[in-house]
Tab-separated table of C-alpha atoms in Angstrom:
chain	number	residue	atom	x	y	z
A	1142	MET	CA	100.058	122.420	79.370
A	1143	SER	CA	96.333	122.470	80.032
A	1144	ASN	CA	94.847	124.086	83.135
A	1145	LEU	CA	91.956	121.586	83.143
A	1146	GLN	CA	91.938	119.099	85.992
A	1147	PRO	CA	93.131	115.767	84.630
A	1148	PRO	CA	90.961	112.682	85.097
A	1149	PRO	CA	91.579	110.115	87.868
A	1150	ILE	CA	94.073	107.369	86.983
A	1151	LYS	CA	94.999	103.929	88.225
A	1152	ILE	CA	98.622	102.778	88.313
A	1153	ILE	CA	100.535	99.696	89.334
A	1154	LEU	CA	103.476	100.419	91.615
A	1155	THR	CA	105.889	97.532	91.833
A	1156	ALA	CA	108.218	96.735	94.752
A	1157	CYS	CA	105.938	98.646	97.064
A	1158	GLY	CA	107.911	97.414	100.054
A	1159	CYS	CA	111.184	99.091	99.066
A	1160	PRO	CA	112.671	101.813	101.348
A	1161	GLY	CA	111.239	104.718	99.396
A	1162	ALA	CA	107.850	103.240	98.632
A	1163	SER	CA	105.827	104.633	101.539
A	1164	THR	CA	106.830	108.212	100.836
A	1165	LEU	CA	106.345	107.828	97.097
A	1166	ILE	CA	102.855	106.412	97.619
A	1167	LYS	CA	101.880	109.327	99.880
A	1168	ARG	CA	103.305	111.933	97.507
A	1169	LEU	CA	101.581	110.425	94.443
A	1170	LYS	CA	98.266	110.394	96.277
A	1171	GLY	CA	98.875	113.900	97.557
A	1172	ASN	CA	99.786	115.382	94.180
A	1173	GLY	CA	97.093	118.055	94.557
A	1174	GLU	CA	95.843	117.644	91.015
A	1175	ARG	CA	93.979	114.376	90.586
A	1176	GLU	CA	92.988	111.155	92.268
A	1177	VAL	CA	95.543	108.402	91.828
A	1178	THR	CA	94.558	104.810	92.592
A	1179	ILE	CA	97.606	102.741	93.361
A	1180	ILE	CA	97.786	98.968	93.074
A	1181	GLY	CA	100.940	97.738	94.783
A	1182	THR	CA	102.951	94.630	93.991
A	1183	ASP	CA	105.842	93.058	95.846
A	1184	ILE	CA	107.559	89.729	96.397
A	1185	ASN	CA	106.897	90.142	100.158
A	1186	ASN	CA	103.360	89.567	101.443
A	1187	GLU	CA	103.933	92.023	104.282
A	1188	ALA	CA	105.327	94.845	102.097
A	1189	ILE	CA	104.527	98.215	103.670
A	1190	GLY	CA	102.803	99.308	100.460
A	1191	ARG	CA	100.127	96.636	101.011
A	1192	PHE	CA	98.740	98.834	103.808
A	1193	LEU	CA	99.102	102.104	101.913
A	1194	CYS	CA	97.964	101.214	98.427
A	1195	ASP	CA	94.390	100.683	97.242
A	1196	GLY	CA	95.074	97.111	96.279
A	1197	PHE	CA	97.933	94.645	96.489
A	1198	TYR	CA	99.245	91.505	94.728
A	1199	ARG	CA	102.173	89.317	95.697
A	1200	VAL	CA	104.339	88.614	92.656
A	1201	PRO	CA	107.371	86.435	91.788
A	1202	SER	CA	110.858	87.957	91.671
A	1203	GLY	CA	111.480	90.238	88.700
A	1204	THR	CA	114.217	87.854	87.586
A	1205	SER	CA	111.793	84.887	87.508
A	1206	ASN	CA	110.217	83.619	84.287
A	1207	GLU	CA	106.895	83.801	86.184
A	1208	PHE	CA	107.129	87.554	86.808
A	1209	ILE	CA	105.793	88.897	83.492
A	1210	PRO	CA	102.936	86.385	83.220
A	1211	ALA	CA	101.903	87.415	86.771
A	1212	MET	CA	102.075	91.093	85.842
A	1213	ILE	CA	100.012	90.457	82.741
A	1214	ASP	CA	97.322	88.805	84.860
A	1215	ILE	CA	97.248	91.777	87.191
A	1216	VAL	CA	96.974	94.243	84.276
A	1217	GLU	CA	94.095	92.223	82.825
A	1218	LYS	CA	92.272	92.417	86.171
A	1219	GLU	CA	93.066	96.085	87.060
A	1220	ASN	CA	93.297	97.810	83.670
A	1221	PRO	CA	95.810	100.428	84.880
A	1222	ALA	CA	97.006	103.425	82.884
A	1223	LEU	CA	100.610	102.501	83.541
A	1224	ILE	CA	103.127	100.412	85.468
A	1225	PHE	CA	105.656	102.255	87.585
A	1226	PRO	CA	108.563	99.957	88.602
A	1227	GLU	CA	110.667	100.643	91.703
A	1228	SER	CA	113.051	97.679	91.686
A	1229	SER	CA	116.234	97.275	89.632
A	1230	ASN	CA	115.394	93.558	89.442
A	1231	GLU	CA	112.175	94.314	87.561
A	1232	VAL	CA	112.969	97.046	85.061
A	1233	LEU	CA	114.672	94.878	82.433
A	1234	ALA	CA	111.891	92.287	82.298
A	1235	LEU	CA	109.225	95.019	82.098
A	1236	ALA	CA	111.183	96.830	79.358
A	1237	LYS	CA	111.448	93.678	77.258
A	1238	ALA	CA	107.639	93.084	77.701
A	1239	ARG	CA	106.633	96.720	77.220
A	1240	LYS	CA	105.109	96.124	73.787
A	1241	LYS	CA	102.809	93.460	75.234
A	1242	PHE	CA	101.638	95.814	77.978
A	1243	GLU	CA	101.106	98.666	75.494
A	1244	GLU	CA	98.922	96.343	73.450
A	1245	MET	CA	96.842	96.145	76.603
A	1246	GLU	CA	96.783	99.961	76.707
A	1247	THR	CA	99.067	100.128	79.744
A	1248	LYS	CA	102.217	102.276	79.601
A	1249	VAL	CA	105.390	101.152	81.340
A	1250	ILE	CA	107.713	103.798	82.785
A	1251	VAL	CA	111.047	102.167	81.805
A	1252	SER	CA	113.988	102.784	79.542
A	1253	SER	CA	114.906	100.614	76.557
A	1254	PRO	CA	116.293	97.128	77.379
A	1255	GLU	CA	119.622	98.108	75.801
A	1256	ALA	CA	120.020	101.223	77.983
A	1257	ILE	CA	119.033	99.330	81.124
A	1258	GLN	CA	121.584	96.580	80.419
A	1259	ALA	CA	124.329	99.149	79.763
A	1260	SER	CA	123.664	100.941	83.043
A	1261	SER	CA	123.018	97.882	85.236
A	1262	ASN	CA	126.303	96.150	84.429
A	1263	LYS	CA	128.707	98.309	86.425
A	1264	TYR	CA	131.755	97.436	84.314
A	1265	LEU	CA	129.949	97.851	80.995
A	1266	MET	CA	128.578	101.151	82.273
A	1267	TYR	CA	132.072	102.518	82.856
A	1268	GLU	CA	133.302	101.224	79.480
A	1269	THR	CA	130.319	102.818	77.693
A	1270	VAL	CA	130.542	106.210	79.438
A	1271	LYS	CA	134.320	106.311	79.084
A	1272	GLN	CA	134.016	106.591	75.278
A	1273	SER	CA	132.711	110.163	75.499
A	1274	GLY	CA	135.739	111.363	77.429
A	1275	LYS	CA	133.495	113.866	79.238
A	1276	VAL	CA	132.623	112.018	82.462
A	1277	ASP	CA	135.018	111.910	85.396
A	1278	LEU	CA	135.618	108.277	86.346
A	1279	PRO	CA	137.682	106.572	89.045
A	1280	GLU	CA	140.482	104.232	88.074
A	1281	TYR	CA	138.885	100.797	87.580
A	1282	SER	CA	139.456	97.265	86.289
A	1283	SER	CA	137.595	93.986	85.945
A	1284	ALA	CA	138.308	90.472	87.190
A	1285	SER	CA	136.750	87.146	86.275
A	1286	ASN	CA	139.008	84.875	88.320
A	1287	LEU	CA	141.206	85.098	91.435
A	1288	ASP	CA	144.436	85.705	89.527
A	1289	ASP	CA	142.775	88.560	87.628
A	1290	PHE	CA	141.532	89.989	90.924
A	1291	VAL	CA	145.010	89.976	92.485
A	1292	ALA	CA	146.615	91.564	89.396
A	1293	ALA	CA	143.872	94.212	89.109
A	1294	SER	CA	144.256	95.076	92.770
A	1295	GLU	CA	147.956	95.695	92.263
A	1296	ARG	CA	147.312	97.833	89.178
A	1297	LEU	CA	144.992	99.983	91.266
A	1298	GLY	CA	147.713	100.576	93.866
A	1299	TYR	CA	146.921	97.966	96.506
A	1300	PRO	CA	148.308	97.576	99.174
A	1301	GLU	CA	149.569	101.181	99.273
A	1302	SER	CA	146.041	102.407	98.505
A	1303	PRO	CA	142.665	100.947	99.452
A	1304	ILE	CA	140.398	99.527	96.761
A	1305	VAL	CA	136.701	98.781	96.356
A	1306	PHE	CA	135.178	95.759	94.646
A	1307	LYS	CA	131.617	95.055	93.609
A	1308	PRO	CA	129.923	92.521	91.340
A	1309	HIS	CA	129.179	93.584	87.750
A	1310	PHE	CA	125.506	93.139	88.592
A	1311	GLY	CA	124.411	93.981	92.085
A	1312	LYS	CA	121.561	95.540	94.028
A	1313	GLY	CA	122.081	98.036	96.828
A	1314	SER	CA	125.326	97.359	98.654
A	1315	ARG	CA	125.240	93.572	98.161
A	1316	GLY	CA	128.683	92.244	97.366
A	1317	VAL	CA	130.420	95.600	97.821
A	1318	ARG	CA	133.467	95.730	100.081
A	1319	ILE	CA	136.421	98.024	100.769
A	1320	ILE	CA	139.848	96.427	101.125
A	1321	ASP	CA	142.052	98.696	103.164
A	1322	PRO	CA	145.172	97.310	104.881
A	1323	LYS	CA	145.179	100.318	107.192
A	1324	ALA	CA	141.638	99.748	108.489
A	1325	ASP	CA	141.482	99.217	112.242
A	1326	ARG	CA	139.858	95.788	112.575
A	1327	LYS	CA	139.662	96.040	116.354
A	1328	SER	CA	137.828	99.356	116.137
A	1329	GLN	CA	135.469	97.920	113.513
A	1330	LEU	CA	134.614	95.022	115.859
A	1331	MET	CA	134.262	96.970	119.092
A	1332	ASP	CA	133.078	100.415	118.030
A	1333	GLU	CA	131.024	99.899	114.872
A	1334	LYS	CA	127.676	98.239	114.234
A	1335	PRO	CA	127.967	94.856	112.461
A	1336	THR	CA	127.405	96.369	109.025
A	1337	SER	CA	130.999	97.216	108.129
A	1338	LYS	CA	131.851	97.250	104.419
A	1339	TYR	CA	135.482	96.474	105.088
A	1340	MET	CA	137.173	93.170	104.279
A	1341	SER	CA	140.822	92.128	104.345
A	1342	PHE	CA	142.591	90.904	101.259
A	1343	ASP	CA	143.309	87.606	103.031
A	1344	GLU	CA	139.589	87.161	103.783
A	1345	PHE	CA	138.778	87.583	100.100
A	1346	ILE	CA	141.426	85.059	99.108
A	1347	GLU	CA	140.148	82.598	101.679
A	1348	ILE	CA	136.612	82.835	100.377
A	1349	PHE	CA	137.491	82.399	96.653
A	1350	LYS	CA	140.742	80.355	96.664
A	1351	ASP	CA	138.919	77.124	95.847
A	1352	VAL	CA	136.331	78.587	93.481
A	1353	GLU	CA	136.581	77.453	89.857
A	1354	ASP	CA	136.967	80.173	87.258
A	1355	THR	CA	133.553	79.253	85.838
A	1356	ASP	CA	131.942	79.933	89.210
A	1357	PHE	CA	133.950	83.050	90.094
A	1358	PRO	CA	131.797	86.229	90.027
A	1359	ASP	CA	132.694	88.994	87.607
A	1360	PHE	CA	133.967	91.834	89.808
A	1361	LEU	CA	134.506	95.501	89.109
A	1362	LEU	CA	137.508	96.818	91.064
A	1363	MET	CA	137.989	100.523	91.535
A	1364	GLU	CA	140.028	102.981	93.522
A	1365	TYR	CA	138.611	103.976	96.866
A	1366	LEU	CA	137.101	107.461	96.534
A	1367	GLU	CA	137.273	109.837	99.459
A	1368	GLY	CA	134.996	112.821	99.388
A	1369	LYS	CA	131.397	113.899	99.456
A	1370	GLU	CA	128.733	111.602	98.096
A	1371	LYS	CA	125.978	113.157	96.001
A	1372	THR	CA	123.310	111.723	93.764
A	1373	ALA	CA	121.504	113.103	90.752
A	1374	ASP	CA	117.836	112.277	90.401
A	1375	THR	CA	116.910	112.904	86.819
A	1376	LEU	CA	113.770	112.802	84.748
A	1377	ALA	CA	114.903	112.034	81.228
A	1378	LEU	CA	113.583	110.967	77.830
A	1379	ASP	CA	115.704	108.929	75.421
A	1380	GLY	CA	118.920	110.311	76.943
A	1381	ARG	CA	117.795	113.933	77.222
A	1382	ALA	CA	117.931	115.159	80.801
A	1383	LEU	CA	114.806	117.260	81.377
A	1384	LEU	CA	114.897	117.835	85.136
A	1385	THR	CA	117.792	117.089	87.473
A	1386	THR	CA	118.032	117.586	91.200
A	1387	ILE	CA	121.264	116.978	93.193
A	1388	LYS	CA	121.163	115.808	96.789
A	1389	THR	CA	123.883	115.156	99.301
A	1390	VAL	CA	124.152	111.762	100.968
A	1391	GLU	CA	125.265	112.686	104.467
A	1392	LYS	CA	124.193	109.517	106.205
A	1393	ALA	CA	123.199	106.129	104.803
A	1394	ARG	CA	121.691	103.059	106.369
A	1395	TRP	CA	121.648	99.657	104.689
A	1396	GLY	CA	122.925	101.298	101.511
A	1397	VAL	CA	120.011	103.769	101.509
A	1398	ILE	CA	120.201	107.502	102.116
A	1399	ALA	CA	119.116	108.466	105.630
A	1400	GLU	CA	119.988	112.163	105.637
A	1401	GLY	CA	120.593	114.636	102.821
A	1402	ALA	CA	119.741	117.952	101.249
A	1403	LEU	CA	119.008	119.478	97.878
A	1404	VAL	CA	122.087	121.404	96.645
A	1405	ARG	CA	123.007	123.432	93.580
A	1406	ASP	CA	125.793	121.662	91.697
A	1407	ASP	CA	126.063	122.714	88.060
A	1408	PHE	CA	129.059	120.436	87.520
A	1409	LEU	CA	127.167	117.263	88.477
A	1410	VAL	CA	124.133	118.371	86.483
A	1411	GLU	CA	126.431	118.634	83.462
A	1412	GLN	CA	128.105	115.307	84.268
A	1413	THR	CA	124.660	113.684	84.469
A	1414	GLU	CA	123.816	115.048	81.028
A	1415	HIS	CA	127.015	113.540	79.608
A	1416	VAL	CA	126.183	110.181	81.263
A	1417	LEU	CA	122.740	110.159	79.664
A	1418	ASN	CA	124.187	111.169	76.289
A	1419	SER	CA	126.224	107.914	76.491
A	1420	ILE	CA	123.445	105.753	77.865
A	1421	PRO	CA	120.059	107.041	76.642
A	1422	LEU	CA	117.874	106.252	79.623
A	1423	SER	CA	114.308	107.468	80.094
A	1424	TYR	CA	112.041	108.557	82.959
A	1425	CYS	CA	113.375	108.316	86.520
A	1426	VAL	CA	117.129	107.760	86.684
A	1427	ASN	CA	119.473	107.918	89.687
A	1428	VAL	CA	123.144	108.684	89.155
A	1429	GLN	CA	125.609	108.406	92.058
A	1430	PHE	CA	128.859	110.374	92.447
A	1431	ILE	CA	131.587	110.454	95.080
A	1432	ALA	CA	134.148	113.295	94.993
A	1433	GLY	CA	132.634	114.377	91.693
A	1434	ARG	CA	133.313	111.022	89.970
A	1435	LEU	CA	130.694	108.627	88.648
A	1436	VAL	CA	130.057	105.630	90.866
A	1437	GLU	CA	126.796	104.005	89.764
A	1438	ILE	CA	123.630	104.395	87.713
A	1439	ASN	CA	120.220	103.113	88.790
A	1440	PRO	CA	117.730	102.986	85.859
A	1441	ARG	CA	114.739	103.497	88.108
A	1442	VAL	CA	113.266	105.841	90.643
A	1443	SER	CA	115.257	106.432	93.844
A	1444	THR	CA	114.823	108.436	97.063
A	1445	PHE	CA	113.584	111.880	96.097
A	1446	ILE	CA	113.448	115.050	98.161
A	1447	TYR	CA	109.866	116.007	97.521
A	1448	GLN	CA	108.176	119.374	97.252
A	1449	GLN	CA	104.414	119.968	96.902
A	1450	ASN	CA	105.074	121.760	93.650
A	1451	LEU	CA	107.767	119.333	92.446
A	1452	ILE	CA	107.008	115.594	92.577
A	1453	ALA	CA	109.272	114.192	89.905
A	1454	PRO	CA	107.751	110.657	89.822
A	1455	TYR	CA	104.331	112.223	89.227
A	1456	LEU	CA	105.847	114.331	86.433
A	1457	ALA	CA	107.213	111.106	84.950
A	1458	ILE	CA	103.690	109.676	84.933
A	1459	LYS	CA	102.338	112.744	83.199
A	1460	LEU	CA	105.171	112.708	80.647
A	1461	ALA	CA	104.474	109.015	79.857
A	1462	LEU	CA	100.757	109.701	79.434
A	1463	GLY	CA	101.443	112.635	77.110
A	1464	GLU	CA	100.083	115.217	79.518
A	1465	LEU	CA	103.338	117.084	79.672
A	1466	SER	CA	105.799	117.958	76.928
A	1467	GLU	CA	109.552	117.799	77.400
A	1468	GLU	CA	109.615	121.603	77.633
A	1469	ASP	CA	106.918	121.535	80.346
A	1470	VAL	CA	109.136	119.273	82.460
A	1471	ILE	CA	112.206	121.428	81.861
A	1472	ALA	CA	110.381	124.442	83.266
A	1473	TYR	CA	110.108	122.687	86.648
A	1474	GLN	CA	113.850	123.133	87.124
A	1475	GLU	CA	113.117	126.667	88.345
A	1476	ARG	CA	111.075	125.270	91.240
A	1477	ILE	CA	113.905	123.377	93.008
A	1478	ASP	CA	114.044	124.403	96.646
A	1479	TYR	CA	117.778	124.296	97.338
A	1480	GLY	CA	118.588	123.666	100.989
A	1481	ARG	CA	115.516	121.500	101.581
A	1482	ARG	CA	116.531	118.525	103.733
A	1483	MET	CA	115.256	115.027	104.325
A	1484	ILE	CA	115.689	112.439	107.031
A	1485	ARG	CA	114.569	108.838	106.910
A	1486	TYR	CA	113.094	107.256	109.989
A	1487	MET	CA	111.616	103.927	111.067
A	1488	ASP	CA	107.891	103.532	111.597
A	1489	GLN	CA	105.519	100.606	112.249
A	1490	VAL	CA	102.241	99.205	110.960
A	1491	PHE	CA	100.101	96.930	113.076
A	1492	HIS	CA	97.773	94.482	111.271
A	1493	LYS	CA	95.750	91.377	111.718
A	1494	GLU	CA	94.596	89.232	108.792
A	1495	TRP	CA	95.971	91.910	106.475
A	1496	ARG	CA	93.914	94.749	107.924
A	1497	GLU	CA	95.405	97.583	109.983
A	1498	VAL	CA	94.299	97.357	113.594
A	1499	LEU	CA	95.767	100.522	115.055
C-alpha cells in the first residue's frame, strides 16, 4: 500500500436519495485522503443527494429497459472512474452490463449476476446456503398458490406458533408480514403507529382467495424469530470476506436501522464467511441475522457505522481500482471501534429551482 496521496477521482453514486445516501456522500467526500467528485443519480428528482453531490441526473428505475442506456449516456458525459450502486433494484442490471462499462474504462462495484440472483431471491438464497450445512437457518417453506400457503403455514406450526411471510423478491419491508393469532389487534390499532407488520390469517385469505395461481406471488414462509437482530456489513471479493463489522439493530424505522452499535460477535463473522462461501458475492454486502439465524442478504452497501479511519465503502472503491490488495483490506479489521453507536435522524433541505436557499 503506497503512502503517496492518490489522485482525485470522479464516481457515479446511484440511488442517491436512499436512507443512507447523505451520510455515505459526506463520508466519501471526507475520506481525508483525496478529492472525490460525486455524480448522483436517482429516480426521484428531489433526491437528497441532488443537493449534496457535485452533479445529478434523474434516471429510470433499475428494473426498466431504459436504465442501462441512461447510465451509459451519463458515463459518456461524465467519464467517471467507477459506478457505485446503492439500490437492490439496480445491481443486477449493472452487473449484466459491467463489461460494457469497463469497455468505457468505468469500473462497476457489483457482484456477478449469478451471485446477485442467488442472494436476491430469498427462497433460492436459503436453498443455496443450506447445502453447506454450516449456516444456522430458520425453518422455512415456499408457496406459489393459496393452498400451498395454507399447507406451508401448518407445517411451520401455525396457529400454535406465529409465522412470517415475504415475497421471494422484495425490497426493504415491502410485502413482509407477521401472522400471529395471539397478537392484540386492539392494542395495534390504539397504541401503535400505523406501520404494524402484523396481519391475520383471515386477512391474507381474503386478499388472495380469488387470485389465480398464475397471479399469486411466490412467497417465502418462515418461523417467527424472537431475539436480537444484528447485521453484518462485509467487504468481500469473489466470496472471500475481507472485512466484516457487526452492528446491532436496536430500533428500526420504515425497515431501516435507526439505532445500533458496533459489537464483537465472532460467531456471526464466521456465519457470514460461510454465507459468502456459498454465494460468492463481492464488494459491499449486508447480511441480516435474528437470534443468530440468517434472515436476508443484500448484495449492496447498507447503513454503515463509520469511523474516520474505517470507511468501508471508500475501501471498496480503492479495492476496485486496484489501490488496495485483499490483504490491505483485511488489516483494517484491527481498526474496528467496538461500542461505537449510531442514531438516524430526520433533517431538511430547502431549495428553489433546484438550488439550496437556506
